[in-house]
PDB file of C-alpha atoms in Angstrom:
ATOM      1  CA  MET L   1      60.279  79.055   8.276  1.00  0.00           C
ATOM      2  CA  LEU L   2      58.044  76.197   9.339  1.00  0.00           C
ATOM      3  CA  PRO L   3      54.564  75.714   7.873  1.00  0.00           C
ATOM      4  CA  LEU L   4      53.031  76.624  11.243  1.00  0.00           C
ATOM      5  CA  ALA L   5      54.457  80.089  10.904  1.00  0.00           C
ATOM      6  CA  ALA L   6      52.583  80.743   7.679  1.00  0.00           C
ATOM      7  CA  LYS L   7      51.525  84.264   6.860  1.00  0.00           C
ATOM      8  CA  MET L   8      48.788  85.510   9.131  1.00  0.00           C
ATOM      9  CA  ALA L   9      45.470  86.320   7.568  1.00  0.00           C
ATOM     10  CA  VAL L  10      44.133  89.755   8.235  1.00  0.00           C
ATOM     11  CA  VAL L  11      40.703  91.102   7.708  1.00  0.00           C
ATOM     12  CA  SER L  12      39.740  94.686   7.389  1.00  0.00           C
ATOM     13  CA  GLY L  13      36.877  96.018   9.308  1.00  0.00           C
ATOM     14  CA  GLY L  14      36.047  99.173  11.132  1.00  0.00           C
ATOM     15  CA  GLY L  15      38.686 101.153   9.249  1.00  0.00           C
ATOM     16  CA  GLY L  16      41.624  99.085  10.477  1.00  0.00           C
ATOM     17  CA  MET L  17      43.347  95.773  10.145  1.00  0.00           C
ATOM     18  CA  ARG L  18      43.068  93.096  12.808  1.00  0.00           C
ATOM     19  CA  MET L  19      44.583  89.667  13.079  1.00  0.00           C
ATOM     20  CA  ARG L  20      42.339  86.717  12.564  1.00  0.00           C
ATOM     21  CA  ASP L  21      44.568  84.119  14.191  1.00  0.00           C
ATOM     22  CA  THR L  22      46.264  85.091  17.455  1.00  0.00           C
ATOM     23  CA  ALA L  23      48.042  81.726  17.723  1.00  0.00           C
ATOM     24  CA  LEU L  24      49.984  82.446  14.550  1.00  0.00           C
ATOM     25  CA  ASN L  25      50.633  85.935  15.854  1.00  0.00           C
ATOM     26  CA  GLN L  26      52.228  84.328  18.925  1.00  0.00           C
ATOM     27  CA  VAL L  27      54.391  82.177  16.676  1.00  0.00           C
ATOM     28  CA  ASP L  28      55.612  85.199  14.708  1.00  0.00           C
ATOM     29  CA  LEU L  29      56.283  87.125  17.898  1.00  0.00           C
ATOM     30  CA  LEU L  30      58.157  84.232  19.518  1.00  0.00           C
ATOM     31  CA  GLU L  31      60.193  83.432  16.396  1.00  0.00           C
ATOM     32  CA  LYS L  32      61.278  87.079  16.132  1.00  0.00           C
ATOM     33  CA  ASN L  33      62.056  87.113  19.845  1.00  0.00           C
ATOM     34  CA  LEU L  34      64.161  83.960  19.506  1.00  0.00           C
ATOM     35  CA  GLU L  35      65.967  85.474  16.540  1.00  0.00           C
ATOM     36  CA  ARG L  36      66.773  88.542  18.672  1.00  0.00           C
ATOM     37  CA  GLN L  37      68.067  86.375  21.531  1.00  0.00           C
ATOM     38  CA  ILE L  38      70.364  84.492  19.156  1.00  0.00           C
ATOM     39  CA  THR L  39      71.622  87.788  17.709  1.00  0.00           C
ATOM     40  CA  TRP L  40      72.467  89.019  21.218  1.00  0.00           C
ATOM     41  CA  ILE L  41      74.279  85.772  22.011  1.00  0.00           C
ATOM     42  CA  THR L  42      76.296  86.099  18.795  1.00  0.00           C
ATOM     43  CA  ALA L  43      77.080  89.763  19.533  1.00  0.00           C
ATOM     44  CA  SER L  44      78.495  88.879  22.949  1.00  0.00           C
ATOM     45  CA  ASP L  45      80.895  86.431  21.309  1.00  0.00           C
ATOM     46  CA  ALA L  46      81.991  89.131  18.839  1.00  0.00           C
ATOM     47  CA  LYS L  47      82.749  91.528  21.697  1.00  0.00           C
ATOM     48  CA  ILE L  48      85.006  88.954  23.332  1.00  0.00           C
ATOM     49  CA  ALA L  49      86.783  88.330  20.032  1.00  0.00           C
ATOM     50  CA  LEU L  50      88.082  91.912  20.206  1.00  0.00           C
ATOM     51  CA  LEU L  51      89.241  91.610  23.794  1.00  0.00           C
ATOM     52  CA  LEU L  52      91.279  88.390  23.777  1.00  0.00           C
ATOM     53  CA  PRO L  53      94.041  89.484  21.360  1.00  0.00           C
ATOM     54  CA  THR L  54      94.465  92.759  23.246  1.00  0.00           C
ATOM     55  CA  ASN L  55      94.719  90.942  26.585  1.00  0.00           C
ATOM     56  CA  THR L  56      97.233  88.531  25.094  1.00  0.00           C
ATOM     57  CA  LEU L  57      99.347  91.342  23.651  1.00  0.00           C
ATOM     58  CA  MET L  58      99.353  93.200  26.972  1.00  0.00           C
ATOM     59  CA  THR L  59     100.239  90.045  28.903  1.00  0.00           C
ATOM     60  CA  GLY L  60     103.083  89.174  26.525  1.00  0.00           C
ATOM     61  CA  PHE L  61     104.494  92.667  26.581  1.00  0.00           C
ATOM     62  CA  LEU L  62     104.324  92.794  30.385  1.00  0.00           C
ATOM     63  CA  ILE L  63     106.104  89.445  30.702  1.00  0.00           C
ATOM     64  CA  ALA L  64     108.818  90.644  28.312  1.00  0.00           C
ATOM     65  CA  GLN L  65     109.291  93.755  30.457  1.00  0.00           C
ATOM     66  CA  ILE L  66     109.437  91.700  33.669  1.00  0.00           C
ATOM     67  CA  ALA L  67     112.217  89.546  32.226  1.00  0.00           C
ATOM     68  CA  ARG L  68     114.409  92.627  31.707  1.00  0.00           C
ATOM     69  CA  ALA L  69     113.488  94.741  34.723  1.00  0.00           C
ATOM     70  CA  GLU L  70     114.672  94.871  38.269  1.00  0.00           C
ATOM     71  CA  LEU L  71     111.549  94.383  40.365  1.00  0.00           C
ATOM     72  CA  GLY L  72     111.155  96.519  43.451  1.00  0.00           C
ATOM     73  CA  PRO L  73     108.134  96.667  45.787  1.00  0.00           C
ATOM     74  CA  LEU L  74     106.174  99.189  43.662  1.00  0.00           C
ATOM     75  CA  ARG L  75     106.758  97.226  40.473  1.00  0.00           C
ATOM     76  CA  ILE L  76     105.777  93.949  42.140  1.00  0.00           C
ATOM     77  CA  VAL L  77     102.500  95.470  43.346  1.00  0.00           C
ATOM     78  CA  MET L  78     101.731  97.009  39.947  1.00  0.00           C
ATOM     79  CA  VAL L  79     102.594  93.827  38.044  1.00  0.00           C
ATOM     80  CA  THR L  80     100.599  91.687  40.458  1.00  0.00           C
ATOM     81  CA  LEU L  81      97.516  93.909  40.131  1.00  0.00           C
ATOM     82  CA  THR L  82      97.875  93.975  36.358  1.00  0.00           C
ATOM     83  CA  ILE L  83      98.185  90.203  36.085  1.00  0.00           C
ATOM     84  CA  ALA L  84      95.278  89.626  38.485  1.00  0.00           C
ATOM     85  CA  LEU L  85      93.007  91.911  36.459  1.00  0.00           C
ATOM     86  CA  LEU L  86      94.106  90.401  33.139  1.00  0.00           C
ATOM     87  CA  VAL L  87      93.489  86.893  34.508  1.00  0.00           C
ATOM     88  CA  SER L  88      90.036  88.030  35.663  1.00  0.00           C
ATOM     89  CA  SER L  89      89.387  89.357  32.169  1.00  0.00           C
ATOM     90  CA  TYR L  90      90.516  86.067  30.604  1.00  0.00           C
ATOM     91  CA  VAL L  91      88.366  84.000  32.982  1.00  0.00           C
ATOM     92  CA  ASN L  92      85.260  86.092  32.314  1.00  0.00           C
ATOM     93  CA  ALA L  93      85.925  86.013  28.580  1.00  0.00           C
ATOM     94  CA  GLY L  94      86.201  82.235  28.743  1.00  0.00           C
ATOM     95  CA  LEU L  95      82.959  81.974  30.698  1.00  0.00           C
ATOM     96  CA  ALA L  96      81.262  84.201  28.121  1.00  0.00           C
ATOM     97  CA  VAL L  97      82.230  82.082  25.129  1.00  0.00           C
ATOM     98  CA  VAL L  98      81.729  78.609  26.594  1.00  0.00           C
ATOM     99  CA  PRO L  99      78.536  77.184  25.082  1.00  0.00           C
ATOM    100  CA  ARG L 100      75.677  76.714  27.493  1.00  0.00           C
ATOM    101  CA  LEU L 101      73.627  73.787  26.340  1.00  0.00           C
ATOM    102  CA  ARG L 102      70.520  72.804  28.203  1.00  0.00           C
ATOM    103  CA  ASP L 103      69.106  69.342  27.926  1.00  0.00           C
ATOM    104  CA  SER L 104      65.498  70.079  27.195  1.00  0.00           C
ATOM    105  CA  GLY L 105      64.684  66.546  26.106  1.00  0.00           C
ATOM    106  CA  PRO L 106      63.244  65.798  22.697  1.00  0.00           C
ATOM    107  CA  SER L 107      62.465  68.948  20.729  1.00  0.00           C
ATOM    108  CA  SER L 108      61.204  69.982  17.335  1.00  0.00           C
ATOM    109  CA  ILE L 109      63.254  73.188  17.144  1.00  0.00           C
ATOM    110  CA  TYR L 110      66.271  73.064  19.502  1.00  0.00           C
ATOM    111  CA  PHE L 111      69.271  71.457  17.801  1.00  0.00           C
ATOM    112  CA  GLY L 112      70.283  69.492  20.892  1.00  0.00           C
ATOM    113  CA  GLY L 113      66.773  68.103  21.308  1.00  0.00           C
ATOM    114  CA  ILE L 114      66.529  67.279  17.608  1.00  0.00           C
ATOM    115  CA  ALA L 115      69.905  65.540  17.508  1.00  0.00           C
ATOM    116  CA  SER L 116      69.097  63.493  20.609  1.00  0.00           C
ATOM    117  CA  GLN L 117      66.274  61.726  18.762  1.00  0.00           C
ATOM    118  CA  PRO L 118      66.548  59.027  16.135  1.00  0.00           C
ATOM    119  CA  LEU L 119      65.444  60.297  12.723  1.00  0.00           C
ATOM    120  CA  GLU L 120      62.169  58.366  12.741  1.00  0.00           C
ATOM    121  CA  GLN L 121      61.227  59.654  16.186  1.00  0.00           C
ATOM    122  CA  PHE L 122      61.943  63.208  15.056  1.00  0.00           C
ATOM    123  CA  LYS L 123      59.821  62.733  11.913  1.00  0.00           C
ATOM    124  CA  THR L 124      56.946  61.417  14.021  1.00  0.00           C
ATOM    125  CA  ARG L 125      57.291  64.277  16.493  1.00  0.00           C
ATOM    126  CA  VAL L 126      57.295  66.975  13.812  1.00  0.00           C
ATOM    127  CA  THR L 127      54.416  65.375  11.916  1.00  0.00           C
ATOM    128  CA  ALA L 128      52.274  65.297  15.054  1.00  0.00           C
ATOM    129  CA  LEU L 129      53.306  68.766  16.189  1.00  0.00           C
ATOM    130  CA  THR L 130      50.396  71.007  17.093  1.00  0.00           C
ATOM    131  CA  ASN L 131      50.432  74.774  17.127  1.00  0.00           C
ATOM    132  CA  GLU L 132      50.150  74.730  20.935  1.00  0.00           C
ATOM    133  CA  ASP L 133      53.142  72.389  21.244  1.00  0.00           C
ATOM    134  CA  TYR L 134      55.173  74.588  18.892  1.00  0.00           C
ATOM    135  CA  VAL L 135      54.299  77.724  20.842  1.00  0.00           C
ATOM    136  CA  ALA L 136      55.224  75.983  24.115  1.00  0.00           C
ATOM    137  CA  GLU L 137      58.612  74.953  22.689  1.00  0.00           C
ATOM    138  CA  LEU L 138      59.245  78.472  21.382  1.00  0.00           C
ATOM    139  CA  ILE L 139      58.382  79.956  24.772  1.00  0.00           C
ATOM    140  CA  ALA L 140      60.795  77.595  26.541  1.00  0.00           C
ATOM    141  CA  LEU L 141      63.547  78.212  23.969  1.00  0.00           C
ATOM    142  CA  CYS L 142      63.108  81.999  24.117  1.00  0.00           C
ATOM    143  CA  HIS L 143      63.392  81.915  27.896  1.00  0.00           C
ATOM    144  CA  SER L 144      66.413  79.623  27.837  1.00  0.00           C
ATOM    145  CA  SER L 145      68.129  81.747  25.186  1.00  0.00           C
ATOM    146  CA  ALA L 146      67.441  84.943  27.126  1.00  0.00           C
ATOM    147  CA  THR L 147      68.964  83.366  30.234  1.00  0.00           C
ATOM    148  CA  ILE L 148      72.050  82.412  28.227  1.00  0.00           C
ATOM    149  CA  ALA L 149      72.321  85.894  26.681  1.00  0.00           C
ATOM    150  CA  ARG L 150      72.072  87.536  30.118  1.00  0.00           C
ATOM    151  CA  ALA L 151      74.805  85.299  31.556  1.00  0.00           C
ATOM    152  CA  LYS L 152      77.057  85.867  28.543  1.00  0.00           C
ATOM    153  CA  TYR L 153      76.642  89.645  28.720  1.00  0.00           C
ATOM    154  CA  ARG L 154      77.350  89.631  32.446  1.00  0.00           C
ATOM    155  CA  HIS L 155      80.654  87.848  31.765  1.00  0.00           C
ATOM    156  CA  VAL L 156      81.461  90.136  28.810  1.00  0.00           C
ATOM    157  CA  ARG L 157      80.829  93.179  31.020  1.00  0.00           C
ATOM    158  CA  ASN L 158      83.031  91.765  33.795  1.00  0.00           C
ATOM    159  CA  ALA L 159      85.774  90.906  31.289  1.00  0.00           C
ATOM    160  CA  TYR L 160      85.805  94.461  29.978  1.00  0.00           C
ATOM    161  CA  ILE L 161      85.674  96.007  33.461  1.00  0.00           C
ATOM    162  CA  SER L 162      88.715  93.927  34.441  1.00  0.00           C
ATOM    163  CA  PHE L 163      90.444  94.825  31.187  1.00  0.00           C
ATOM    164  CA  PHE L 164      89.862  98.564  31.578  1.00  0.00           C
ATOM    165  CA  ALA L 165      90.921  98.453  35.229  1.00  0.00           C
ATOM    166  CA  SER L 166      94.111  96.634  34.207  1.00  0.00           C
ATOM    167  CA  LEU L 167      95.068  99.357  31.709  1.00  0.00           C
ATOM    168  CA  LEU L 168      96.143 101.835  34.380  1.00  0.00           C
ATOM    169  CA  PHE L 169      98.228  99.254  36.240  1.00  0.00           C
ATOM    170  CA  TRP L 170      99.627  97.834  32.994  1.00  0.00           C
ATOM    171  CA  ALA L 171     100.677 101.247  31.699  1.00  0.00           C
ATOM    172  CA  THR L 172     102.236 102.141  35.052  1.00  0.00           C
ATOM    173  CA  SER L 173     104.045  98.786  35.224  1.00  0.00           C
ATOM    174  CA  VAL L 174     105.420  99.102  31.703  1.00  0.00           C
ATOM    175  CA  TYR L 175     106.439 102.710  32.303  1.00  0.00           C
ATOM    176  CA  THR L 176     108.214 102.005  35.577  1.00  0.00           C
ATOM    177  CA  MET L 177     110.031  98.985  34.150  1.00  0.00           C
ATOM    178  CA  SER L 178     111.178 100.819  31.035  1.00  0.00           C
ATOM    179  CA  GLY L 179     112.067 104.064  32.798  1.00  0.00           C
ATOM    180  CA  SER L 180     114.378 104.988  35.613  1.00  0.00           C
ATOM    181  CA  LEU L 181     111.811 104.749  38.428  1.00  0.00           C
TER     182      LEU L 181
END
């Protein structure tokens, strides 16, 4: 943790504890908020990691069945719907895992902003960093991270909706191609 986020001093008085420095309280709050946003972003990636192998297995099995089956109108419709939904799931999964980097310019805490500066410029920036500047950067990063998390979860949700919708058509397609229908 950075020196600016040092432990907050509390004073007792009136039977309770109160915070002496609200600026440091903001820093703690924002750092915890940012940590939560990053956890949500990571969790969305983990959810997609479970979906992709299942989609791939279903797609491969369906293609293997198509190669052996005689396709009539019902089978063509079922296979087409299955493939369309699986493709939708793949597309949304891909959109969920693609990194969303925002060029925020020079920064003291965002890796892209740090890396965009020469070392000496970064040292100067961090050395001159005020509590207000740090809070402003945390606010911007929390908002940006929340926007990314929301977009990722929207794509994860859409990927799973497409996947679950494809299950009925996939099962019907596989059944009709392996049976006597």
